[in-house]
């Protein structure tokens, strides 16, 4: 073949550059196999930009070869761009006679992308369950299509010495696979087998290693209702039998987590379907290479303990995403559903090191299932929900980080420091925005350390230290403090402007837009707390055009933890001092001690520590508490979730909504919420079911926003709407809002793979701040 090529006058040569996630995902062997298929000669190698190919062959063959680069790419690859440069009349002696894979060339500033961690592939799964395979029952099996990446790499280029697998020398068999271009494990950096790779160990709660079959021992402990700490891909989990009320209660007590829903892991899709109703899109998401926790509608009367997600009709389910999980769940004694919650103490980040876990989790776990391969960086499980027909991430971490979001051109290289709750940060380089994995609440020293470590890690993985910083306007956020410490002249971006920016960046929406932000709390600088607004916004700036009417926030942040305070505040807004006498209060509030209510009443009367807020999250709290669904939040968003649940349970027939009242104040449209207090109380007196009231409230909010946007469209001529903020995690609200806005002829954009909650703030900061910094 080579001789034919060299003699042919039709032979052409192309230089092809492939950009995106193309290293560590089996791309070079894939190119090699394509070259064989199409009779193309030349070479392929990794470089700083991605993969560089020199390809010579007949024009038709080259054409097919290039087309297949994209259409047949390995499952884990993500191609952003392919650049093709024809080489003029390549001298015959420069045309290679065959096709070669060349070693990586290392440069000063590596810019290629690191793949996220991937769930175990079907081929590897088959091997570990095949008694004849040399990897039978081996929990660290992986290949170029699956396995750990981001969580084990310490710096680029992504080669074994730069991962935590560096201390395991490959055996002859593994080495042969690794060097064979036609093998699925060619250059699979974490390649391992029972002979040469990491091993499991089983320890009691004092850390003492106990001999025996680790997987069998773990299965037995779980079946006996005990709590097992399991070292996974991006950190530790605490596992317990999800069908045992006793086991789940024990775990809750130890973790001091009274009612926050816990995610479960089950063996396969079929088992998942026995616990939840799953549509095609949800099934595809459960089985995707990302394998996130998927929020699903619980079936009634299942074997699951009610304690897994008390009072909630949704359940977070994930399928086994490492061989270790798959093997554990395949043990005959393992319970059919396991609670798998982050292995941490509350407010602390998830544990990743063995010694750290043995120390910090010793009161939480009865047993430890460990292994001797280090996790370099923490990566939590991602959480997703299908809403309005799309995958929407509520927590973006494993499987998704660090895939970058491509920003429109002209963005400075910056570090955006994120918000306080659900923190993530974002590093922008060459217009590519690398949103970090979920860091969590920046409220403890440990989580702040994790934040700083993660920034350093991502900088190292990207081989890049940004010089400019962007942060929230809130002066007390630790992330803002960090930004200032790094760069005194850091750029500040308003919280809700960043929320809108995150969606504009992800969805590639150019401004200006009408941005609806329904959120918990956002610092405004004017002394009130924002959270239920409609803005006219673009990348340059924003103007508030509409908002929810103000409620008092008795005790500031305290009010967010105690929805009954907001219920009283909503009554107070409508009735004034009368709201404080029991005869005007709905039954739910009678459960609160009169002295507490008097105390809050006095605060409101005197205006002591009662900032005004337009927060939509707090309005949900108020209604939820008025209905008696939730007087105290055990976890963030509980009252709102319970209200959504109620509204969903009202069935398909939509009851009439509460009427909308709009006023104007200083040119800003105000959606009046005070009539709600009277309307809801009247319904309660008339014994209207809570589900119907909850549904009417949801519908009221959607109708109000629709009316406002129609009016603002007349004023501004703008019909592009962006939806963002934490309240958009409410499926009923989001879907109804999108549907009604579409009906009114708006184009509507909402976050999908970037969370609409504060987890997406850093991307918005980068998008807006980076623009201003240019
Ligand atoms: Zn695999
Ligand atoms: Zn081996």
XYZ file of C-alpha atoms in Angstrom, residues 68-541:
474
model
C -14.897 9.694 10.781
C -12.666 11.577 13.253
C -15.784 13.325 14.441
C -18.546 10.832 13.703
C -16.825 7.740 15.154
C -14.895 9.384 18.018
C -14.407 7.344 21.221
C -17.272 7.739 23.714
C -15.258 9.747 26.214
C -13.871 12.226 23.694
C -15.358 15.686 23.287
C -14.305 17.450 20.130
C -14.611 21.215 20.139
C -13.016 21.920 16.797
C -11.071 20.265 13.973
C -8.663 22.446 11.992
C -7.493 21.105 8.632
C -4.532 22.496 6.695
C -3.726 20.933 3.311
C 0.001 20.597 2.648
C 0.999 21.714 -0.826
C 2.598 19.000 -2.928
C 4.197 17.060 -0.154
C 7.487 15.752 -1.448
C 7.274 12.025 -1.974
C 10.106 11.311 0.404
C 8.217 13.147 3.173
C 5.178 10.951 2.866
C 5.310 8.282 5.496
C 5.037 4.706 4.404
C 2.815 3.625 7.248
C 0.960 5.154 10.187
C 2.630 5.772 13.555
C 1.661 6.886 16.997
C 4.299 9.321 18.238
C 5.100 10.230 21.864
C 3.515 13.355 23.379
C 5.432 16.557 23.028
C 5.457 18.618 26.203
C 5.343 22.366 26.068
C 5.360 25.403 28.293
C 1.675 25.994 28.644
C -0.415 22.893 28.169
C -3.884 23.811 27.090
C -5.425 20.499 26.335
C -8.376 19.476 28.391
C -8.508 16.799 31.065
C -11.414 14.393 30.814
C -13.835 14.076 33.711
C -14.100 10.802 35.635
C -16.221 8.286 33.767
C -18.452 5.438 34.839
C -17.247 1.888 34.228
C -17.937 0.856 30.619
C -19.816 -2.230 29.470
C -16.624 -3.985 28.292
C -14.875 -3.576 31.644
C -18.026 -4.600 33.467
C -18.211 -7.794 31.428
C -14.583 -8.610 32.242
C -14.929 -8.237 36.001
C -17.964 -10.518 36.021
C -16.333 -13.170 33.815
C -14.621 -15.906 35.879
C -12.365 -16.679 32.928
C -11.046 -13.130 32.631
C -7.820 -12.126 34.350
C -9.629 -9.117 35.798
C -12.429 -11.199 37.279
C -13.657 -9.444 40.465
C -10.974 -6.785 40.160
C -12.418 -3.483 41.502
C -9.930 -1.122 39.789
C -10.476 -2.263 36.221
C -10.604 0.546 33.649
C -9.815 1.319 30.025
C -9.570 4.311 27.709
C -13.361 4.483 27.589
C -13.914 4.581 31.325
C -12.468 5.075 34.779
C -10.908 7.826 36.835
C -9.345 10.915 35.234
C -9.808 14.307 36.892
C -9.834 12.871 40.428
C -6.411 11.210 40.048
C -4.451 13.722 37.980
C -2.124 16.167 39.692
C -0.820 18.023 36.653
C -0.689 17.953 32.883
C 0.131 16.319 30.585
C -2.213 13.538 31.530
C 0.342 10.705 31.731
C 0.645 7.998 34.358
C 3.533 9.704 36.256
C 1.240 12.719 36.787
C -1.537 10.628 38.318
C -1.864 8.851 41.630
C -1.310 5.570 39.730
C 2.375 6.492 39.375
C 3.398 4.216 42.238
C 1.917 1.096 40.697
C 4.288 -0.352 38.099
C 2.400 -2.184 35.377
C 2.947 -5.947 35.095
C 3.991 -7.484 31.778
C 0.393 -8.205 30.726
C -0.843 -4.703 31.519
C 2.213 -3.182 29.894
C 1.554 -5.163 26.715
C -2.023 -3.826 26.594
C -0.799 -0.331 27.304
C 1.626 -0.384 24.381
C -0.624 -2.112 21.855
C -2.327 0.500 19.652
C -5.096 -1.936 18.856
C -5.875 -2.693 22.500
C -8.693 -0.970 24.376
C -6.120 -0.139 27.071
C -3.556 1.480 24.801
C -2.246 4.387 26.856
C -4.998 3.935 29.432
C -3.049 5.746 32.144
C -4.714 4.079 35.160
C -4.471 0.594 33.585
C -4.235 -2.032 36.309
C -4.971 -5.647 37.167
C -5.020 -7.841 40.289
C -1.300 -8.560 39.843
C -0.017 -5.002 39.675
C -2.721 -2.530 40.636
C -4.362 -1.104 43.769
C -5.924 -3.458 46.303
C -8.858 -3.283 48.689
C -8.541 -3.590 52.455
C -11.143 -4.014 55.176
C -10.849 -2.257 58.523
C -12.843 -2.008 61.719
C -13.706 1.366 63.184
C -10.420 1.551 65.068
C -8.568 1.293 61.779
C -7.348 -2.259 62.371
C -7.096 -4.241 59.139
C -9.235 -7.379 59.163
C -8.332 -10.273 56.871
C -10.821 -11.982 54.571
C -12.785 -11.252 51.417
C -13.324 -7.481 51.588
C -16.394 -7.407 49.347
C -18.078 -10.289 51.176
C -17.344 -8.692 54.527
C -18.750 -5.360 53.370
C -21.880 -7.004 51.983
C -22.441 -8.816 55.259
C -21.952 -5.711 57.391
C -24.452 -3.813 55.237
C -26.931 -6.675 55.430
C -26.558 -6.536 59.217
C -27.648 -2.903 59.268
C -24.208 -1.447 59.866
C -22.692 1.673 58.343
C -19.733 1.153 56.016
C -17.408 3.937 54.856
C -16.450 3.164 51.264
C -13.593 4.851 49.460
C -14.918 5.597 45.996
C -13.789 7.558 42.978
C -13.783 11.163 44.189
C -14.167 10.603 47.907
C -15.706 8.496 50.638
C -19.333 7.472 50.923
C -21.169 6.314 53.987
C -23.268 3.336 52.960
C -26.175 1.637 54.695
C -29.107 -0.620 53.822
C -31.718 1.712 52.295
C -34.495 -0.795 52.939
C -33.838 -0.902 56.669
C -35.437 1.851 58.724
C -33.073 1.003 61.542
C -29.924 1.268 59.423
C -31.010 4.559 57.835
C -31.983 6.008 61.217
C -28.640 4.993 62.668
C -26.823 6.708 59.806
C -28.974 9.838 60.185
C -28.333 10.017 63.918
C -24.613 9.598 63.532
C -24.404 12.123 60.725
C -26.700 14.522 62.554
C -28.823 14.812 59.469
C -32.428 14.451 60.630
C -34.341 14.658 57.375
C -32.346 15.823 54.359
C -33.054 13.326 51.552
C -30.357 10.696 51.042
C -29.326 9.342 47.652
C -29.329 5.638 46.987
C -27.371 3.318 44.712
C -28.962 0.240 43.204
C -27.544 -2.576 41.112
C -29.207 -1.824 37.777
C -31.882 0.055 35.905
C -34.462 -2.638 36.573
C -34.006 -2.345 40.324
C -34.136 1.445 40.030
C -37.448 1.120 38.200
C -38.865 -0.882 41.087
C -38.358 2.135 43.370
C -39.118 5.032 41.031
C -40.978 5.689 37.821
C -38.392 6.317 35.129
C -38.966 7.694 31.638
C -36.652 7.183 28.662
C -34.695 10.395 29.220
C -34.190 9.583 32.886
C -33.062 6.044 32.068
C -30.549 7.386 29.552
C -29.222 9.809 32.148
C -28.873 7.099 34.800
C -26.863 4.967 32.352
C -24.807 7.797 30.793
C -21.025 7.841 31.154
C -21.561 10.531 33.815
C -23.821 8.351 35.994
C -25.124 11.225 38.128
C -27.604 10.953 40.956
C -30.924 11.412 39.151
C -33.932 12.814 41.007
C -36.916 10.610 40.193
C -40.534 10.308 41.218
C -40.802 7.700 43.975
C -43.186 4.807 43.513
C -45.699 4.368 46.269
C -45.233 1.435 48.604
C -41.730 0.267 47.831
C -39.301 -1.659 50.000
C -37.342 1.535 50.649
C -37.327 2.787 54.217
C -39.434 5.954 54.539
C -36.474 7.472 56.412
C -34.459 7.736 53.165
C -36.397 10.800 51.968
C -39.030 11.646 54.577
C -42.022 13.592 53.281
C -40.554 13.857 49.803
C -42.001 12.189 46.719
C -38.705 12.246 44.843
C -35.731 9.998 45.353
C -32.135 10.450 44.183
C -30.897 7.258 42.529
C -27.578 6.400 40.932
C -26.235 3.249 39.364
C -22.837 1.743 40.241
C -20.214 3.831 38.490
C -17.011 2.090 39.554
C -16.176 -1.612 39.299
C -15.966 -1.578 43.096
C -19.593 -0.437 43.385
C -20.692 -2.905 40.737
C -18.950 -5.810 42.466
C -20.302 -4.838 45.876
C -23.873 -4.628 44.607
C -23.437 -7.943 42.779
C -22.713 -9.726 46.090
C -25.688 -11.938 46.938
C -25.885 -10.662 50.519
C -25.703 -6.946 49.681
C -29.050 -5.184 50.255
C -30.737 -4.288 46.980
C -30.542 -0.560 47.649
C -27.784 1.249 49.511
C -27.914 4.728 50.916
C -24.742 6.345 49.594
C -24.199 9.677 51.239
C -21.049 11.793 51.233
C -18.491 10.585 53.734
C -18.125 13.722 55.753
C -19.163 15.334 58.991
C -21.695 18.091 58.475
C -20.209 21.305 57.066
C -16.971 19.524 56.222
C -15.890 18.420 52.759
C -16.015 14.782 51.746
C -13.022 12.713 53.001
C -10.519 11.426 50.438
C -7.508 10.112 52.363
C -7.527 6.839 54.298
C -6.069 8.220 57.534
C -8.337 11.251 57.333
C -11.404 9.049 56.891
C -10.408 6.665 59.680
C -10.080 9.620 62.012
C -12.967 11.865 60.957
C -15.497 9.129 60.252
C -14.679 6.799 63.130
C -17.845 7.700 65.045
C -19.950 7.527 61.912
C -18.935 4.213 60.346
C -18.704 0.698 61.785
C -16.389 -0.495 59.041
C -14.111 0.915 56.375
C -13.681 -0.451 52.868
C -10.403 1.154 51.790
C -7.910 0.879 48.976
C -4.361 2.048 48.451
C -4.739 4.395 45.495
C -4.878 8.081 46.389
C -7.633 10.421 45.327
C -5.879 13.616 44.258
C -8.887 15.917 44.279
C -12.362 15.595 45.785
C -15.206 15.190 43.353
C -18.705 14.716 44.746
C -21.509 12.928 42.929
C -23.345 15.147 40.478
C -27.086 15.586 40.938
C -29.420 15.993 37.969
C -33.095 16.158 37.202
C -34.891 16.061 33.886
C -36.963 19.253 33.760
C -38.741 20.771 30.774
C -37.357 17.933 28.676
C -33.696 18.587 29.431
C -30.993 17.372 31.775
C -30.621 20.059 34.460
C -27.750 19.776 36.877
C -28.455 20.766 40.452
C -24.915 19.844 41.484
C -22.135 19.741 38.928
C -19.204 17.580 39.881
C -18.223 14.005 38.957
C -18.565 13.268 35.257
C -18.954 16.921 34.309
C -15.994 18.745 35.847
C -13.723 19.975 34.377
C -15.420 20.100 30.964
C -15.173 23.751 29.951
C -17.928 26.024 28.713
C -16.903 27.888 25.564
C -17.397 31.624 26.041
C -17.864 34.101 23.214
C -14.518 35.626 22.204
C -12.784 38.485 24.004
C -12.628 37.355 27.596
C -9.767 38.082 29.952
C -7.990 35.170 31.655
C -9.460 35.254 35.136
C -10.408 33.403 38.272
C -14.051 33.868 39.261
C -14.390 33.028 42.952
C -18.084 32.071 43.158
C -20.590 32.557 45.933
C -20.877 31.332 49.524
C -23.398 28.482 49.337
C -23.023 25.635 46.842
C -19.739 27.226 45.918
C -17.823 26.452 42.787
C -15.211 28.636 41.133
C -14.290 29.169 37.526
C -11.000 29.615 35.701
C -11.136 31.158 32.250
C -8.370 30.650 29.765
C -8.508 31.330 26.044
C -12.257 31.966 26.284
C -12.790 28.556 27.806
C -14.466 28.641 31.196
C -13.485 25.761 33.473
C -16.168 25.628 36.124
C -14.813 23.698 39.092
C -16.477 20.753 40.748
C -19.024 21.505 43.467
C -17.145 22.734 46.537
C -20.134 23.259 48.829
C -20.913 25.724 51.587
C -17.935 27.898 52.426
C -18.847 28.051 56.078
C -16.149 26.014 57.816
C -12.359 26.118 57.935
C -12.261 22.671 56.358
C -14.421 23.668 53.416
C -12.423 26.861 52.926
C -9.244 24.751 52.832
C -10.875 22.484 50.261
C -11.777 25.569 48.242
C -8.205 26.823 48.213
C -6.769 23.371 47.489
C -9.192 22.919 44.616
C -8.241 26.259 43.079
C -4.558 25.290 43.258
C -5.301 21.852 41.840
C -7.259 23.158 38.869
C -4.572 25.774 38.192
C -2.025 22.974 38.145
C -4.128 20.737 35.943
C -4.604 23.613 33.519
C -0.976 24.679 33.897
C -2.147 28.215 34.311
C -2.424 30.855 37.042
C -4.954 33.596 36.288
C -3.941 37.070 37.339
C -7.294 38.777 37.614
C -10.067 37.845 40.002
C -13.817 38.367 40.031
C -16.116 37.915 43.026
C -19.598 38.522 44.421
C -20.452 41.982 45.758
C -21.192 40.502 49.175
C -18.407 41.793 51.418
C -18.644 38.930 53.943
C -18.363 35.962 51.599
C -15.155 33.996 52.203
C -14.862 33.696 48.433
C -14.891 37.506 48.148
C -12.190 37.681 50.819
C -10.134 35.186 48.879
C -10.528 37.208 45.689
C -9.377 40.390 47.433
C -6.416 38.646 49.017
C -5.274 37.462 45.602
C -5.901 40.669 43.803
C -6.721 43.940 45.531
C -8.512 45.361 42.496
C -10.795 42.446 41.909
C -13.891 42.927 39.835
C -17.230 42.638 41.656
C -20.332 41.225 40.007
C -23.793 41.476 41.507
C -25.198 38.101 42.551
C -28.220 38.053 40.260
C -26.394 39.594 37.354
C -24.055 36.600 37.693
C -27.043 34.229 37.780
C -28.265 35.646 34.468
C -24.720 35.657 33.083
C -24.310 31.954 33.860
C -27.281 31.055 31.667
C -26.243 33.493 28.918
C -22.755 31.960 28.904
C -23.891 28.346 28.869
C -26.680 28.831 26.352
C -24.687 31.278 24.240
C -27.388 33.924 24.509
C -26.426 37.421 23.442
C -27.992 40.306 25.281
C -29.961 42.210 26.163
C -32.409 39.875 27.865
C -35.203 39.970 30.394
C -33.647 38.032 33.255
C -36.032 36.453 35.749
C -34.102 35.537 38.883
C -35.975 33.660 41.595
C -33.533 33.029 44.377
C -32.943 32.820 48.104
C -30.842 35.867 48.792
C -28.632 38.203 46.826
C -26.604 41.129 48.109
C -27.767 44.341 46.494
C -25.886 47.116 48.228
C -29.093 49.114 48.830
C -29.847 47.577 52.228
C -32.569 45.233 50.982
C -32.089 41.569 50.122
C -32.922 40.718 46.497
C -34.287 37.404 45.306
C -37.424 37.809 43.184
C -36.620 40.191 40.335
C -36.854 40.771 36.632
C -33.880 42.586 35.153
C -33.005 44.067 31.828
C -29.517 42.663 31.504
C -26.630 42.040 29.193
C -22.937 41.405 29.687
C -22.293 45.060 30.468
C -24.824 45.686 33.172
